[in-house]
C-alpha cells in the first residue's frame, strides 16, 4: 500500500523567496511520484513526475523536485516565488500497477 | 485546456433530484476516473474505468452510478444525494490505469446538494 504525507497545509512566502513544499511517501514497491498544482476553481495539472530515470526532476514553471530514497522524500522547490505560483499543490504516489494516491495538499500563499 | 472537459461546471440539486455529470476526453486515453474532492480531505478515488470496463469501485454509495459508454466519455449519475455529497467532482484520464502514466484532469463540477 502507498501513502503520502504533506507537511503543512499552508505555506507562506514572499515574492522572490525560495519555495519548499514537503512530501514524504510510503510505498511497498519502488514508487512513481508526482506533483500536481490546482489553481482556484480548476482541475489538477501535472507539474512533474519521478519515474526512476533521474533523482532530480525538473517540471514546468521553474519547479523541481528531488527523490531521496533514504529519506522517503520528494520535496518540491522553486528558487524564486512568483505571485502566480499561489495555488494548492498535491503530492501523489503510485506503486507499480496500483492506484494513484494523493496527499491532502499544501496551499501556497505568496505575498508581495 | 487540458483535453478533459467536464460539464456542467456548477450544479445545485435537491436531495430528491436526479442529475448526471459528464466527462469527455479526446486524448486517446484508455482509462478514466472519477474523484471526489472535499474541503480538508485527500482526493478520494471513486471509480476507475479501463477500456470501458469498471476496474475499481472504492466502496462508493449506490446513489452514485458511473457509466462509460465508450473510451472518450464518462458519466456519473446522481440520485437521492445527501448534503455531505457536496464537493468538487473531478474527472481524469490516463493512457492506461497502470504504471507511471500521467493523469489529466478536467476542471471539475462543483456540486452543491441542498
Short mmCIF file of C-alpha atoms in Angstrom, two decimals:
data_model
loop_
_atom_site.label_atom_id
_atom_site.label_comp_id
_atom_site.label_asym_id
_atom_site.label_seq_id
_atom_site.Cartn_x
_atom_site.Cartn_y
_atom_site.Cartn_z
CA UNK A 1 0.00 0.00 0.00
CA UNK A 2 1.11 3.55 -0.68
CA UNK A 3 0.59 6.83 1.12
CA UNK A 4 1.93 10.35 1.07
CA UNK A 5 2.21 12.91 3.83
CA UNK A 6 2.42 16.59 3.01
CA UNK A 7 3.79 18.60 5.92
CA UNK A 8 1.99 21.89 6.35
CA UNK A 9 -1.46 22.60 5.00
CA UNK A 10 -0.37 26.19 4.31
CA UNK A 11 2.99 27.67 3.36
CA UNK A 12 3.53 31.42 3.08
CA UNK A 13 6.43 33.02 1.23
CA UNK A 14 7.30 36.43 -0.09
CA UNK A 15 7.63 37.06 -3.78
CA UNK A 16 11.19 36.19 -4.81
CA UNK A 17 11.78 33.84 -1.88
CA UNK A 18 12.53 30.14 -2.04
CA UNK A 19 9.55 27.82 -2.20
CA UNK A 20 9.82 24.48 -0.38
CA UNK A 21 6.84 22.15 -0.17
CA UNK A 22 7.43 18.89 1.66
CA UNK A 23 6.25 15.44 0.72
CA UNK A 24 7.13 12.12 2.32
CA UNK A 25 5.91 8.87 0.88
CA UNK A 26 5.44 5.29 1.89
CA UNK A 27 5.42 2.50 -0.65
CA UNK A 28 6.00 -1.24 -0.51
CA UNK A 29 7.32 -1.23 -4.08
CA UNK A 30 9.52 1.25 -5.99
CA UNK A 31 7.30 4.28 -6.33
CA UNK A 32 6.37 6.66 -9.07
CA UNK A 33 5.92 10.14 -7.59
CA UNK A 34 4.05 13.15 -8.88
CA UNK A 35 3.41 16.78 -8.02
CA UNK A 36 0.20 18.40 -9.23
CA UNK A 37 -0.95 22.01 -8.92
CA UNK A 38 -4.53 23.21 -8.60
CA UNK A 39 -5.49 26.82 -9.22
CA UNK A 40 -8.82 28.10 -7.83
CA UNK A 41 -11.85 26.53 -9.49
CA UNK A 42 -9.65 24.40 -11.74
CA UNK A 43 -8.68 20.78 -12.02
CA UNK A 44 -5.25 19.41 -11.23
CA UNK A 45 -2.33 19.99 -13.58
CA UNK A 46 0.82 17.87 -13.60
CA UNK A 47 3.93 19.80 -12.54
CA UNK A 48 6.45 16.97 -12.69
CA UNK A 49 6.90 13.27 -12.11
CA UNK A 50 9.59 10.86 -10.96
CA UNK A 51 9.78 7.52 -12.73
CA UNK A 52 13.26 6.37 -11.65
CA UNK A 53 15.13 7.85 -14.61
CA UNK A 54 16.78 10.65 -12.61
CA UNK A 55 16.51 11.64 -8.96
CA UNK A 56 16.30 15.38 -9.71
CA UNK A 57 13.24 16.10 -11.76
CA UNK A 58 12.53 19.41 -13.44
CA UNK A 59 8.99 20.46 -14.15
CA UNK A 60 7.02 23.33 -15.53
CA UNK A 61 7.06 26.92 -14.25
CA UNK A 62 10.56 26.56 -12.76
CA UNK A 63 9.67 23.90 -10.22
CA UNK A 64 11.82 20.89 -9.46
CA UNK A 65 11.79 18.01 -7.01
CA UNK A 66 14.42 15.60 -5.75
CA UNK A 67 13.73 11.96 -4.98
CA UNK A 68 15.60 10.85 -1.85
CA UNK A 69 15.07 7.19 -1.18
CA UNK A 70 16.94 7.24 2.15
CA UNK A 71 14.59 9.93 3.43
CA UNK A 72 11.50 8.67 1.55
CA UNK A 73 11.01 12.24 0.44
CA UNK A 74 10.08 14.06 -2.75
CA UNK A 75 10.09 17.74 -1.80
CA UNK A 76 9.09 20.40 -4.33
CA UNK A 77 11.20 23.53 -4.69
CA UNK A 78 11.38 26.71 -6.71
CA UNK A 79 14.24 29.21 -6.25
CA UNK A 80 12.13 32.34 -6.56
CA UNK A 81 8.40 32.54 -5.91
CA UNK A 82 6.10 34.46 -8.19
CA UNK A 83 2.65 35.75 -7.37
CA UNK A 84 1.22 33.43 -9.99
CA UNK A 85 2.53 30.41 -8.04
CA UNK A 86 -0.18 30.87 -5.41
CA UNK A 87 -2.23 27.68 -5.63
CA UNK A 88 -2.71 24.33 -3.96
CA UNK A 89 -0.09 21.67 -4.53
CA UNK A 90 -0.64 17.94 -4.28
CA UNK A 91 1.94 15.21 -3.97
CA UNK A 92 0.93 11.76 -5.20
CA UNK A 93 2.44 8.29 -5.24
CA UNK A 94 1.81 5.27 -7.39
CA UNK A 95 3.37 1.88 -6.74
CA UNK A 96 3.64 -0.23 -9.85
CA UNK A 97 0.20 -1.21 -11.04
CA UNK A 98 -1.54 0.27 -8.05
CA UNK A 99 -3.69 3.36 -8.00
CA UNK A 100 -2.52 6.94 -7.68
CA UNK A 101 -2.76 8.11 -4.06
CA UNK A 102 -2.83 11.82 -3.26
CA UNK A 103 -1.76 13.77 -0.19
CA UNK A 104 -4.02 16.29 1.49
CA UNK A 105 -2.44 19.21 -0.34
CA UNK A 106 -0.47 22.32 0.64
CA UNK A 107 -1.78 25.77 -0.11
CA UNK A 108 0.99 28.14 -1.17
CA UNK A 109 0.44 31.80 -0.37
CA UNK A 110 2.71 34.39 -1.99
CA UNK A 111 2.83 37.91 -0.63
CA UNK A 112 4.24 40.96 -2.46
CA UNK B 1 -7.25 23.40 -21.87
CA UNK B 2 -6.26 20.01 -20.52
CA UNK B 3 -8.02 17.81 -23.04
CA UNK B 4 -10.54 16.66 -20.47
CA UNK B 5 -13.83 18.55 -20.43
CA UNK B 6 -16.41 18.33 -17.66
CA UNK B 7 -19.97 19.62 -17.73
CA UNK B 8 -21.64 21.27 -16.01
CA UNK B 9 -19.07 23.35 -14.09
CA UNK B 10 -21.55 24.06 -11.32
CA UNK B 11 -24.63 22.13 -10.20
CA UNK B 12 -27.10 22.72 -7.41
CA UNK B 13 -29.54 19.92 -6.78
CA UNK B 14 -32.10 18.90 -4.21
CA UNK B 15 -31.85 15.64 -2.36
CA UNK B 16 -34.66 14.10 -4.40
CA UNK B 17 -33.33 15.15 -7.80
CA UNK B 18 -31.61 13.04 -10.42
CA UNK B 19 -28.77 14.59 -12.37
CA UNK B 20 -25.73 13.49 -14.35
CA UNK B 21 -22.17 14.73 -14.62
CA UNK B 22 -20.43 14.37 -17.95
CA UNK B 23 -16.76 13.97 -18.77
CA UNK B 24 -15.21 13.86 -22.23
CA UNK B 25 -11.62 13.29 -23.31
CA UNK B 26 -10.09 13.34 -26.76
CA UNK B 27 -6.57 12.36 -25.76
CA UNK B 28 -6.84 8.79 -26.92
CA UNK B 29 -6.58 7.53 -23.36
CA UNK B 30 -7.87 4.15 -22.30
CA UNK B 31 -8.50 4.82 -18.60
CA UNK B 32 -10.91 7.27 -16.99
CA UNK B 33 -11.51 8.14 -13.34
CA UNK B 34 -13.92 9.91 -11.05
CA UNK B 35 -12.51 11.64 -7.96
CA UNK B 36 -14.28 13.47 -5.16
CA UNK B 37 -12.54 16.48 -3.62
CA UNK B 38 -13.94 17.71 -0.32
CA UNK B 39 -12.53 20.51 1.80
CA UNK B 40 -9.64 19.45 4.05
CA UNK B 41 -9.73 15.84 2.84
CA UNK B 42 -7.47 13.98 0.42
CA UNK B 43 -8.69 13.41 -3.08
CA UNK B 44 -10.89 10.33 -2.99
CA UNK B 45 -10.79 7.96 -5.93
CA UNK B 46 -14.34 6.82 -6.63
CA UNK B 47 -14.27 4.78 -9.83
CA UNK B 48 -11.77 3.61 -12.41
CA UNK B 49 -12.63 2.51 -15.93
CA UNK B 50 -10.11 0.82 -18.18
CA UNK B 51 -11.11 0.16 -21.77
CA UNK B 52 -14.72 0.92 -20.82
CA UNK B 53 -14.81 -1.69 -18.07
CA UNK B 54 -15.08 -0.71 -14.44
CA UNK B 55 -11.96 -1.97 -12.73
CA UNK B 56 -12.32 -0.27 -9.39
CA UNK B 57 -15.15 0.88 -7.17
CA UNK B 58 -13.92 2.25 -3.87
CA UNK B 59 -16.94 1.49 -1.69
CA UNK B 60 -18.90 4.33 -3.19
CA UNK B 61 -22.60 4.54 -2.16
CA UNK B 62 -25.06 3.32 -4.75
CA UNK B 63 -26.55 6.80 -5.08
CA UNK B 64 -23.53 7.41 -7.35
CA UNK B 65 -23.73 5.39 -10.55
CA UNK B 66 -20.98 5.62 -13.18
CA UNK B 67 -21.36 4.87 -16.85
CA UNK B 68 -18.67 4.61 -19.52
CA UNK B 69 -20.31 4.12 -22.93
CA UNK B 70 -17.02 4.45 -24.82
CA UNK B 71 -13.39 5.29 -24.15
CA UNK B 72 -13.98 9.02 -24.64
CA UNK B 73 -16.96 9.56 -22.36
CA UNK B 74 -17.66 9.01 -18.70
CA UNK B 75 -20.80 9.88 -16.77
CA UNK B 76 -21.66 10.00 -13.10
CA UNK B 77 -25.37 9.62 -12.48
CA UNK B 78 -26.58 11.09 -9.21
CA UNK B 79 -29.80 10.39 -7.31
CA UNK B 80 -31.08 10.96 -3.79
CA UNK B 81 -27.85 12.61 -2.70
CA UNK B 82 -27.09 13.89 0.77
CA UNK B 83 -25.73 17.31 1.76
CA UNK B 84 -22.39 15.71 2.64
CA UNK B 85 -22.03 14.75 -1.01
CA UNK B 86 -21.45 18.41 -1.83
CA UNK B 87 -17.92 18.60 -3.23
CA UNK B 88 -15.86 19.15 -6.34
CA UNK B 89 -16.07 16.12 -8.61
CA UNK B 90 -13.07 15.67 -10.83
CA UNK B 91 -12.76 13.51 -13.88
CA UNK B 92 -9.36 12.36 -15.10
CA UNK B 93 -7.96 10.20 -17.86
CA UNK B 94 -4.65 8.45 -18.48
CA UNK B 95 -3.12 6.32 -21.17
CA UNK B 96 -3.85 3.27 -19.06
CA UNK B 97 -4.54 2.55 -15.41
CA UNK B 98 -1.15 1.03 -14.68
CA UNK B 99 2.43 2.24 -14.47
CA UNK B 100 3.69 5.83 -14.29
CA UNK B 101 1.19 7.27 -16.70
CA UNK B 102 0.14 10.84 -16.05
CA UNK B 103 -3.44 11.58 -15.15
CA UNK B 104 -5.00 14.53 -16.97
CA UNK B 105 -7.75 16.24 -15.03
CA UNK B 106 -10.82 18.16 -16.07
CA UNK B 107 -11.78 21.41 -14.37
CA UNK B 108 -14.33 19.69 -12.19
CA UNK B 109 -18.00 20.06 -11.38
CA UNK B 110 -18.79 21.95 -8.19
CA UNK B 111 -21.81 20.11 -6.76
CA UNK B 112 -23.99 21.56 -4.03
CA UNK B 113 -26.73 19.39 -2.55
CA UNK B 114 -29.46 21.34 -0.80
#
